[in-house]
Coordinates of C-alpha atoms and ligand atoms in Angstrom, one line a residue:
X274 CA 63.3 -20.6 -43.3
X275 CA 62.8 -24.1 -42.4
X276 CA 63.6 -25.6 -38.8
X277 CA 65.6 -28.6 -38.9
X278 CA 66.8 -30.5 -36.0
X279 CA 69.4 -32.9 -36.6
X280 CA 68.0 -35.6 -34.6
X281 CA 69.5 -38.8 -34.1
X282 CA 67.6 -40.7 -31.2
X283 CA 68.7 -43.8 -29.5
X284 CA 66.6 -43.7 -26.2
X285 CA 63.4 -44.4 -28.8
X286 CA 65.4 -47.7 -30.0
X287 CA 65.1 -48.9 -26.4
X288 CA 62.5 -51.7 -25.8
X289 CA 58.9 -50.5 -26.0
X290 CA 58.7 -51.2 -22.1
X291 CA 60.9 -48.2 -21.4
X292 CA 58.3 -45.1 -22.9
X293 CA 55.1 -44.8 -24.7
X294 CA 55.2 -43.6 -28.3
X295 CA 52.8 -40.7 -28.8
X296 CA 52.7 -37.2 -30.3
X297 CA 52.4 -33.6 -28.4
X298 CA 48.8 -32.7 -28.3
X299 CA 48.2 -29.2 -30.4
X300 CA 47.0 -26.1 -28.7
X301 CA 44.7 -23.5 -29.6
X302 CA 47.1 -20.2 -29.8
X303 CA 50.7 -20.7 -29.7
X304 CA 52.6 -17.5 -29.0
X305 CA 56.5 -17.4 -28.7
X306 CA 57.7 -15.8 -25.5
X307 CA 61.3 -16.4 -25.9
X308 CA 63.9 -18.1 -27.9
X309 CA 67.5 -18.9 -26.3
X310 CA 69.6 -17.6 -29.2
X311 CA 72.9 -19.1 -28.0
X312 CA 71.3 -22.5 -27.1
X313 CA 69.9 -23.0 -30.6
X314 CA 72.9 -21.9 -32.0
X315 CA 74.8 -24.7 -30.1
X316 CA 72.1 -27.1 -31.3
X317 CA 72.9 -26.1 -34.8
X318 CA 69.4 -24.5 -35.1
X319 CA 68.6 -21.3 -36.7
X320 CA 67.2 -19.2 -34.0
X321 CA 65.3 -16.6 -36.3
X322 CA 63.8 -19.8 -38.0
X323 CA 63.3 -21.1 -34.6
X324 CA 61.4 -18.1 -33.5
X325 CA 59.4 -17.7 -36.9
X326 CA 56.0 -19.7 -37.3
X327 CA 57.5 -22.9 -38.3
X328 CA 59.6 -22.7 -35.2
X329 CA 56.6 -21.8 -33.0
X330 CA 54.3 -24.6 -34.6
X331 CA 57.0 -27.3 -33.3
X332 CA 57.8 -25.7 -29.9
X333 CA 53.9 -25.6 -29.1
X334 CA 53.5 -29.2 -30.4
X335 CA 51.5 -28.2 -33.1
X336 CA 53.5 -29.3 -35.8
X337 CA 55.7 -32.6 -35.8
X338 CA 59.5 -31.9 -35.9
X339 CA 60.8 -33.4 -38.7
X340 CA 62.7 -36.8 -37.7
X341 CA 61.3 -36.8 -34.3
X342 CA 60.4 -40.2 -32.5
X343 CA 58.4 -38.6 -29.8
X344 CA 58.1 -40.6 -26.8
X345 CA 56.8 -39.8 -22.8
X346 CA 59.5 -41.8 -20.5
X347 CA 58.6 -44.2 -18.1
X348 CA 59.7 -43.8 -14.5
X349 CA 59.0 -44.1 -10.9
X350 CA 60.3 -42.3 -7.9
X351 CA 60.2 -41.8 -4.0
X352 CA 58.0 -38.7 -3.3
X353 CA 59.1 -36.9 0.0
X354 CA 60.3 -40.5 0.9
X355 CA 57.3 -42.7 -0.2
X356 CA 57.6 -45.0 -3.3
X357 CA 55.3 -44.5 -6.3
X358 CA 55.8 -47.3 -8.6
X359 CA 54.6 -45.2 -11.9
X360 CA 55.2 -41.9 -12.5
X361 CA 56.5 -41.2 -16.2
X362 CA 56.3 -38.2 -18.2
X363 CA 52.9 -37.1 -17.4
X364 CA 53.0 -33.4 -19.4
X365 CA 56.4 -33.6 -21.0
X366 CA 57.4 -35.4 -24.3
X367 CA 60.5 -35.9 -25.5
X368 CA 61.1 -35.1 -29.2
X369 CA 64.3 -36.6 -29.5
X370 CA 68.0 -36.1 -29.4
X371 CA 70.5 -34.0 -31.2
X372 CA 74.2 -34.0 -31.4
X373 CA 75.2 -30.3 -30.7
X374 CA 78.1 -28.4 -32.9
X375 CA 80.0 -29.1 -29.8
X376 CA 79.6 -32.6 -30.0
X377 CA 77.5 -33.1 -27.3
X378 CA 74.1 -35.4 -27.3
X379 CA 71.2 -33.7 -25.7
X380 CA 67.6 -34.2 -25.3
X381 CA 64.8 -32.0 -26.7
X382 CA 61.8 -32.1 -24.7
X383 CA 58.6 -30.2 -24.6
X384 CA 57.0 -29.9 -21.2
X385 CA 53.6 -29.1 -21.0
X386 CA 53.0 -30.6 -24.3
X387 CA 49.5 -32.6 -23.2
X388 CA 48.1 -36.0 -21.7
X389 CA 50.2 -39.2 -21.9
X390 CA 49.5 -42.7 -20.6
X391 CA 51.5 -41.5 -17.1
X392 CA 49.3 -38.2 -16.5
X393 CA 47.5 -40.1 -14.1
X394 CA 44.9 -37.2 -13.0
X395 CA 47.3 -34.4 -14.3
X396 CA 46.1 -32.5 -17.5
X397 CA 49.5 -32.8 -19.4
X398 CA 49.8 -29.1 -19.2
X399 CA 51.9 -26.5 -17.7
X400 CA 51.3 -23.1 -16.1
X401 CA 53.0 -20.1 -17.6
X402 CA 54.4 -19.0 -14.4
X403 CA 56.4 -22.4 -13.5
X404 CA 57.3 -22.3 -17.3
X405 CA 59.2 -19.0 -17.0
X406 CA 60.2 -19.7 -13.8
X407 CA 62.2 -22.9 -14.9
X408 CA 63.2 -20.9 -18.0
X409 CA 64.8 -18.1 -15.7
X410 CA 66.5 -20.2 -13.2
X411 CA 67.8 -22.8 -15.4
X412 CA 69.6 -20.4 -17.4
X413 CA 71.0 -18.8 -14.2
X414 CA 72.2 -21.6 -13.0
X415 CA 74.1 -22.5 -16.3
X416 CA 75.5 -19.0 -16.3
X417 CA 76.8 -19.6 -12.4
X418 CA 78.2 -22.6 -13.8
X419 CA 75.9 -25.4 -12.2
X420 CA 75.5 -28.4 -14.1
X421 CA 71.8 -28.0 -15.3
X422 CA 69.4 -28.8 -18.1
X423 CA 68.4 -25.8 -20.5
X424 CA 65.7 -23.9 -21.6
X425 CA 65.6 -23.5 -25.6
X426 CA 62.3 -21.7 -25.6
X427 CA 59.0 -20.7 -23.8
X428 CA 55.8 -20.4 -25.5
X429 CA 52.2 -19.6 -24.3
X430 CA 49.5 -22.0 -25.6
X431 CA 46.4 -19.6 -25.9
X432 CA 44.6 -22.3 -23.6
X433 CA 43.5 -21.8 -19.7
X434 CA 45.2 -24.5 -17.5
X435 CA 43.3 -24.9 -14.2
X436 CA 45.5 -24.4 -11.0
X437 CA 44.6 -22.3 -8.2
X438 CA 42.3 -20.5 -10.5
X439 CA 42.7 -20.4 -14.3
X440 CA 46.0 -19.3 -15.2
X441 CA 47.7 -19.0 -18.9
X442 CA 49.4 -22.4 -20.3
X443 CA 52.7 -22.5 -21.3
X444 CA 55.3 -25.1 -22.8
X445 CA 59.0 -24.9 -22.0
X446 CA 61.7 -26.5 -24.5
X447 CA 63.6 -28.4 -22.3
X448 CA 67.1 -29.1 -23.2
X449 CA 69.1 -31.9 -21.0
X450 CA 72.2 -34.1 -21.5
X451 CA 69.6 -36.9 -20.8
X452 CA 66.2 -37.5 -18.8
X453 CA 67.4 -40.7 -17.2
X454 CA 66.6 -40.3 -13.5
X455 CA 67.4 -42.6 -10.4
X456 CA 63.4 -43.2 -10.6
X457 CA 64.1 -44.6 -13.9
X458 CA 66.1 -47.3 -12.4
X459 CA 63.6 -47.9 -9.7
X460 CA 60.9 -48.2 -12.6
X461 CA 62.6 -51.5 -13.9
X462 CA 63.7 -52.6 -10.1
X463 CA 60.0 -52.2 -9.1
X464 CA 59.1 -55.0 -11.9
X465 CA 62.1 -57.2 -11.3
X466 CA 63.2 -56.5 -14.8
X467 CA 66.8 -57.1 -14.5
X468 CA 67.3 -57.1 -18.3
X469 CA 65.6 -53.4 -18.3
X470 CA 68.0 -52.1 -15.6
X471 CA 71.2 -53.6 -17.5
X472 CA 70.1 -52.0 -20.6
X473 CA 69.5 -48.7 -19.1
X474 CA 72.7 -48.7 -17.3
X475 CA 74.3 -49.8 -20.4
X476 CA 72.7 -46.6 -22.2
X477 CA 73.6 -44.7 -19.2
X478 CA 77.3 -45.5 -19.3
X479 CA 77.6 -45.0 -23.1
X480 CA 75.9 -41.7 -22.9
X481 CA 77.3 -40.3 -19.7
X482 CA 80.1 -42.3 -18.1
X483 CA 82.1 -43.8 -21.2
X484 CA 85.3 -44.7 -19.1
X485 CA 83.0 -47.3 -16.8
X486 CA 82.5 -49.5 -19.9
X487 CA 86.4 -50.5 -20.1
X488 CA 86.6 -50.8 -16.5
X489 CA 87.0 -53.7 -14.4
X490 CA 83.7 -53.6 -13.1
X491 CA 81.5 -51.2 -15.4
X492 CA 78.5 -51.0 -13.2
X493 CA 80.4 -50.4 -9.6
X494 CA 82.5 -47.8 -11.9
X495 CA 79.0 -46.5 -13.0
X496 CA 77.5 -46.0 -9.6
X497 CA 80.7 -44.4 -8.4
X498 CA 80.5 -42.0 -11.4
X499 CA 77.0 -41.0 -10.5
X500 CA 77.9 -40.8 -6.9
X501 CA 80.8 -38.3 -7.4
X502 CA 78.9 -36.2 -9.9
X503 CA 76.2 -35.9 -7.2
X504 CA 78.7 -34.9 -4.7
X505 CA 79.6 -32.4 -7.0
X506 CA 76.5 -31.0 -7.8
X507 CA 75.2 -30.6 -4.4
X508 CA 78.6 -29.0 -3.0
X509 CA 77.9 -26.5 -5.9
X510 CA 74.3 -26.0 -4.9
X511 CA 75.2 -25.2 -1.3
X512 CA 78.2 -22.8 -2.4
X513 CA 75.8 -20.4 -4.2
X514 CA 72.6 -20.7 -1.7
X515 CA 70.4 -23.1 -4.1
X516 CA 67.5 -24.9 -2.7
X517 CA 66.1 -27.4 -5.0
X518 CA 63.2 -27.9 -2.9
X519 CA 61.7 -31.5 -4.4
X520 CA 64.8 -33.7 -4.7
X521 CA 62.5 -36.6 -5.0
X522 CA 64.4 -39.6 -6.7
X523 CA 62.2 -38.9 -9.8
X524 CA 64.2 -35.4 -9.7
X525 CA 67.6 -36.5 -9.4
X526 CA 69.6 -37.2 -12.9
X527 CA 71.8 -39.6 -13.8
X528 CA 74.2 -37.3 -15.7
X529 CA 74.4 -35.0 -12.7
X530 CA 72.4 -32.1 -14.2
X531 CA 70.0 -30.0 -11.9
X532 CA 66.6 -31.0 -13.0
X533 CA 63.0 -29.9 -12.2
X534 CA 62.6 -26.1 -11.0
X535 CA 59.6 -26.7 -9.0
X536 CA 59.6 -24.9 -5.6
X537 CA 63.5 -24.0 -6.2
X538 CA 64.8 -20.7 -4.1
X539 CA 67.8 -19.3 -3.5
X540 CA 68.5 -18.3 0.0
X541 CA 68.9 -14.6 1.5
X542 CA 70.3 -14.6 4.7
X543 CA 72.4 -17.6 5.6
X544 CA 70.3 -20.4 7.7
X545 CA 71.0 -24.2 6.9
X546 CA 67.2 -24.9 8.3
X547 CA 65.8 -22.4 5.2
X548 CA 63.0 -24.1 3.6
X549 CA 60.6 -22.5 0.7
X550 CA 58.7 -25.0 -0.7
X551 CA 54.9 -25.2 0.6
X552 CA 54.9 -29.2 0.1
X553 CA 57.9 -29.7 2.1
X554 CA 56.4 -29.7 5.5
X555 CA 58.9 -31.7 7.3
X556 CA 62.0 -29.7 5.7
X557 CA 63.1 -32.9 4.3
X558 CA 64.7 -30.7 1.4
X559 CA 66.0 -27.9 3.6
X560 CA 69.1 -26.2 2.3
X561 CA 71.3 -28.0 4.7
X562 CA 69.7 -31.5 4.2
X563 CA 70.5 -31.5 0.5
X564 CA 73.6 -33.5 1.1
X565 CA 71.7 -36.0 3.3
X566 CA 69.3 -36.7 0.6
X567 CA 71.5 -36.8 -2.2
X568 CA 73.0 -39.8 -0.4
X569 CA 69.6 -41.5 0.7
X570 CA 68.6 -40.8 -3.0
X571 CA 71.9 -42.6 -4.1
X572 CA 71.1 -45.5 -2.0
X573 CA 68.3 -45.8 -3.8
X574 CA 70.1 -46.2 -7.3
X575 CA 72.3 -48.6 -5.6
X576 CA 69.9 -50.9 -4.4
X577 CA 68.5 -51.0 -8.2
X578 CA 72.1 -52.0 -9.2
X579 CA 72.3 -54.9 -7.0
X580 CA 71.5 -57.6 -9.1
X581 CA 74.3 -56.1 -11.7
X582 CA 77.1 -55.5 -9.2
X583 CA 77.4 -59.5 -8.0
X584 CA 75.2 -62.5 -8.2
X585 CA 75.4 -62.8 -4.5
X586 CA 73.4 -60.4 -3.1
X587 CA 75.5 -59.8 0.3
X588 CA 78.8 -59.5 -1.8
X589 CA 76.8 -57.0 -4.0
X590 CA 75.7 -54.9 -1.0
X591 CA 79.5 -55.0 0.0
X592 CA 80.4 -53.3 -3.2
X593 CA 77.5 -50.9 -3.1
X594 CA 78.2 -50.2 0.8
X595 CA 82.1 -49.0 -0.4
X596 CA 80.9 -46.8 -3.4
X597 CA 78.1 -45.1 -1.1
X598 CA 80.7 -44.4 1.5
X599 CA 82.7 -42.2 -0.8
X600 CA 79.8 -39.6 -1.0
X601 CA 80.3 -38.2 2.2
X602 CA 84.4 -37.6 2.1
X603 CA 83.9 -36.4 -1.6
X604 CA 81.0 -33.9 -0.9
X605 CA 82.8 -32.8 2.2
X606 CA 86.3 -32.1 0.2
X607 CA 84.3 -30.2 -2.6
X608 CA 82.3 -27.9 -0.4
X609 CA 85.0 -26.8 1.9
X610 CA 87.3 -26.3 -0.9
X611 CA 84.6 -24.1 -2.5
X612 CA 84.4 -22.4 0.7
X613 CA 88.0 -22.0 1.0
X614 CA 88.3 -20.4 -2.7
X615 CA 85.1 -17.9 -1.6
X616 CA 87.2 -16.5 0.9
X617 CA 90.2 -16.4 -1.5
X618 CA 92.3 -19.2 0.1
X619 CA 94.4 -20.9 -2.9
X620 CA 97.0 -22.9 -0.7
X621 CA 95.6 -25.3 1.8
X622 CA 96.4 -25.2 5.4
X623 CA 95.1 -26.8 8.6
X624 CA 92.7 -24.9 10.1
X625 CA 91.1 -23.5 6.7
X626 CA 87.9 -25.5 7.2
X627 CA 87.4 -24.1 10.7
X628 CA 87.8 -20.8 9.6
X629 CA 85.4 -21.2 6.5
X630 CA 82.7 -22.6 9.2
X631 CA 83.5 -19.9 11.6
X632 CA 82.0 -17.3 9.0
X633 CA 79.1 -19.7 8.4
X634 CA 78.3 -19.4 12.2
X635 CA 78.7 -15.8 12.4
X636 CA 76.4 -15.3 9.5
X637 CA 73.9 -17.5 11.0
X638 CA 73.7 -15.5 13.9
X639 CA 73.9 -12.3 12.5
X640 CA 71.2 -12.8 9.6
X641 CA 73.6 -12.0 7.1
X642 CA 72.9 -12.4 3.4
X643 CA 74.7 -15.2 2.1
X644 CA 75.3 -13.8 -1.3
X645 CA 76.4 -10.4 -0.5
X646 CA 78.7 -11.4 2.7
X647 CA 80.8 -13.3 0.3
X648 CA 80.8 -11.0 -2.4
X649 CA 81.4 -8.2 -0.2
X650 CA 84.2 -9.7 1.6
X651 CA 86.2 -9.3 -1.6
X652 CA 85.6 -5.8 -1.8
X653 CA 86.5 -5.3 2.1
X654 CA 82.8 -3.8 2.9
X655 CA 81.0 -6.9 4.3
X656 CA 81.2 -5.5 8.1
X657 CA 78.2 -3.5 7.4
X658 CA 76.2 -6.8 7.0
X659 CA 76.7 -7.8 10.7
X660 CA 75.2 -6.7 13.6
X661 CA 77.6 -7.9 16.0
X662 CA 80.4 -6.0 14.5
X663 CA 83.0 -7.1 17.2
X664 CA 82.7 -10.8 16.1
X665 CA 83.1 -9.9 12.8
X666 CA 86.1 -7.9 13.3
X667 CA 87.6 -10.7 15.3
X668 CA 86.8 -13.1 12.4
X669 CA 88.1 -10.5 10.1
X670 CA 91.5 -10.5 12.0
X671 CA 91.9 -14.0 11.9
X672 CA 91.2 -14.4 8.0
X673 CA 93.6 -11.5 7.6
X674 CA 96.3 -13.3 9.4
X675 CA 95.8 -16.3 7.5
X676 CA 95.9 -14.3 4.3
X677 CA 99.6 -13.7 4.9
X678 CA 100.3 -17.1 4.2
X679 CA 98.7 -16.7 0.5
X680 CA 101.2 -15.8 -2.3
X681 CA 98.8 -14.2 -4.7
X682 CA 98.6 -10.2 -4.6
X683 CA 95.5 -8.5 -2.6
X684 CA 94.1 -7.7 -6.4
X685 CA 94.6 -11.4 -7.8
X686 CA 92.7 -12.2 -4.8
X687 CA 90.1 -10.3 -5.2
X688 CA 89.9 -11.3 -8.8
X689 CA 89.7 -14.7 -7.8
X690 CA 87.0 -14.1 -5.1
X691 CA 84.9 -12.1 -7.5
X692 CA 84.9 -14.9 -10.0
X693 CA 83.7 -17.6 -7.6
X694 CA 80.9 -15.3 -5.2
X695 CA 78.0 -13.9 -7.6
X696 CA 76.9 -10.4 -7.4
X697 CA 73.4 -11.5 -8.9
X698 CA 71.4 -14.3 -8.3
X699 CA 67.8 -15.2 -8.7
X700 CA 66.5 -13.8 -5.7
X701 CA 63.1 -15.0 -4.9
X702 CA 61.3 -11.7 -4.7
X703 CA 62.6 -10.5 -8.0
X704 CA 61.7 -13.7 -9.7
X705 CA 58.2 -13.6 -8.3
X706 CA 57.9 -10.0 -9.2
X707 CA 59.0 -10.3 -13.1
X708 CA 56.6 -13.9 -13.1
X709 CA 53.6 -11.7 -11.7
X710 CA 54.4 -9.0 -14.1
X711 CA 54.2 -11.3 -17.1
X712 CA 50.9 -13.3 -15.8
X713 CA 48.9 -10.6 -14.8
X714 CA 50.0 -7.9 -17.0
X715 CA 51.6 -9.6 -19.9
X716 CA 54.5 -7.4 -19.4
X717 CA 57.6 -9.3 -20.0
X718 CA 60.1 -6.4 -19.5
X719 CA 60.8 -7.4 -16.0
X720 CA 61.3 -11.0 -17.1
X721 CA 63.6 -9.7 -19.9
X722 CA 65.5 -7.4 -17.4
X723 CA 66.2 -10.3 -15.2
X724 CA 67.4 -12.7 -17.7
X725 CA 69.7 -10.0 -18.8
X726 CA 71.2 -9.5 -15.4
X727 CA 71.3 -13.3 -14.6
X728 CA 73.3 -14.1 -17.6
X729 CA 76.5 -12.3 -16.2
X730 CA 75.8 -13.2 -12.6
X731 CA 79.8 -12.2 -11.7
X732 CA 80.1 -8.9 -13.5
X733 CA 79.3 -5.6 -11.6
X734 CA 76.6 -4.3 -13.1
X735 CA 76.2 -0.8 -11.5
X736 CA 73.0 0.1 -13.4
X737 CA 71.1 -2.7 -11.8
X738 CA 72.8 -2.4 -8.3
X739 CA 69.3 -2.8 -6.6
X740 CA 69.2 -6.1 -8.3
X741 CA 71.7 -7.4 -5.7
X742 CA 70.1 -6.8 -2.8
X743 CA 68.1 -9.0 -0.3
X744 CA 64.1 -8.4 -0.1
X745 CA 63.0 -5.4 2.1
X746 CA 60.5 -7.3 4.7
X747 CA 57.6 -6.2 2.7
X748 CA 59.0 -8.1 -0.3
X749 CA 60.0 -11.0 1.4
X750 CA 58.6 -14.2 -0.4
X751 CA 57.9 -16.8 2.3
X752 CA 56.8 -19.7 0.4
X753 CA 57.5 -21.3 -3.0
X754 CA 54.5 -23.5 -5.2
X755 CA 55.2 -26.2 -7.3
X756 CA 52.3 -24.6 -9.5
X757 CA 52.2 -27.7 -11.5
Ligands
AMP162 P1 57.0 -33.1 -10.7 O1 56.4 -32.8 -9.4 O2 57.2 -32.1 -11.9 O3 58.3 -33.7 -10.7 O4 56.4 -34.3 -11.4 C1 55.9 -35.5 -10.6 C2 54.9 -36.3 -11.7 O5 53.8 -35.8 -11.7 C3 55.5 -36.4 -12.6 O6 55.5 -38.0 -13.3 C4 54.9 -35.6 -13.7 O7 54.9 -36.1 -14.9 C5 53.5 -35.5 -13.3 N1 52.9 -34.0 -13.2 C6 52.8 -32.9 -12.9 N2 52.2 -32.5 -13.1 C7 51.3 -32.9 -13.9 C8 50.3 -32.5 -14.9 N3 49.9 -31.3 -14.9 N4 49.8 -33.4 -15.8 C9 50.0 -34.6 -15.6 N5 51.1 -35.2 -15.0 C10 51.7 -34.3 -14.3
MG163 MG1 59.7 -34.0 -11.8

């Protein structure tokens, strides 16, 4: 059985200053943890071959994949608001691009594949814990219907990496519709390389925003497209309680996918100020601040595009302002619309936004679990989650009066609500337990169980009912770490 990626590499045809060409560094003892069979098939790969010795040799970087044009990408970025003119793939190597059976082009990248010219002081490697975490959470996000990079495979390297002590090393095969970031544009802008910005924008348009190519002003349409997709993405995050945790501009994808699952987390009880990341000391990337940061990052993108928007800088700034001004209204409309659907409202009426916001306020005041509240509203059992039962009853009466204006039957409404309100999310205490078992005891059973449950987040799975529950006080995870 051979493993044949049908590579068709476009990014590697961009000028040499966009990347460094190099191969992954081999590892001592590669061993497969998991292959994503469904995704392998979408990519036109034989999942069994990929899980076999030839496949594992490629997935660990020990053997070059035929047809690969392996490169580490150059990018810059604002990290917690501070600009770093050169970051780049310090431990990730893009093998190439594959057009899948669905006709979509995707990057195949090994994350943790060894040092590159962008590694700075890093070792170019990844610890197994963060590899499994990204595998689990990115696949859960995909099952929840959120645009995201995917995980094709995870391997252990048989080598130790030094983090908070020695940890087993791992490599994730990440699949993304591309790896262009806001920070990639910033890399060229920081070098006053307007030709580079134009080449990158043209590549991004061809790949992700083909309609912009024929618009009156392609670069304006491109910026508008990225703004729209990010508004939609961040609305989706908020609607499922997701906190990215490190929304640096190098971690914001041009394609509109969620990328880089470092210290990400899901919120249990609703509180917009929630932060888990140990390095986010100023709560810059708190749950409720994500739309603000999204716009901040997009403003940095717009700055890099000014030379393309108009030769006259003040005219260019006016164009950029106009486009950035669409973010807020678009985010708000999508967010409120999503909240309305979460409480079963299909027709649009005055007062709906207030009704949903009243529920969120009530949840915050009662430390009610975000995910369970919406799921149980559909089933008529949410009352138990509130300490101030009278306040909940008052809201519930109001909601019931509003539902009288809906035409759907109660059963149809319940079905619709359950289709947008997951029963299962990757709760931090479950993720942590699964990773601890894998790393401390080489026991991958909790990881596999969690993967199985999270592949069907909207289905009741009565045998796994306890996985719906928030943590006991003793199980609560208070902080997450990048672990890079
Ligand atoms: P991240 O926090 O994963 O978004 O990474 C930020 C930057 O640090 C990127 O340029 C990464 O490539 C780089 N980086 C993170 N971890 C390592 C590592 N272990 N070795 C080399 N570079 C790294
Ligand atoms: Mg990153």
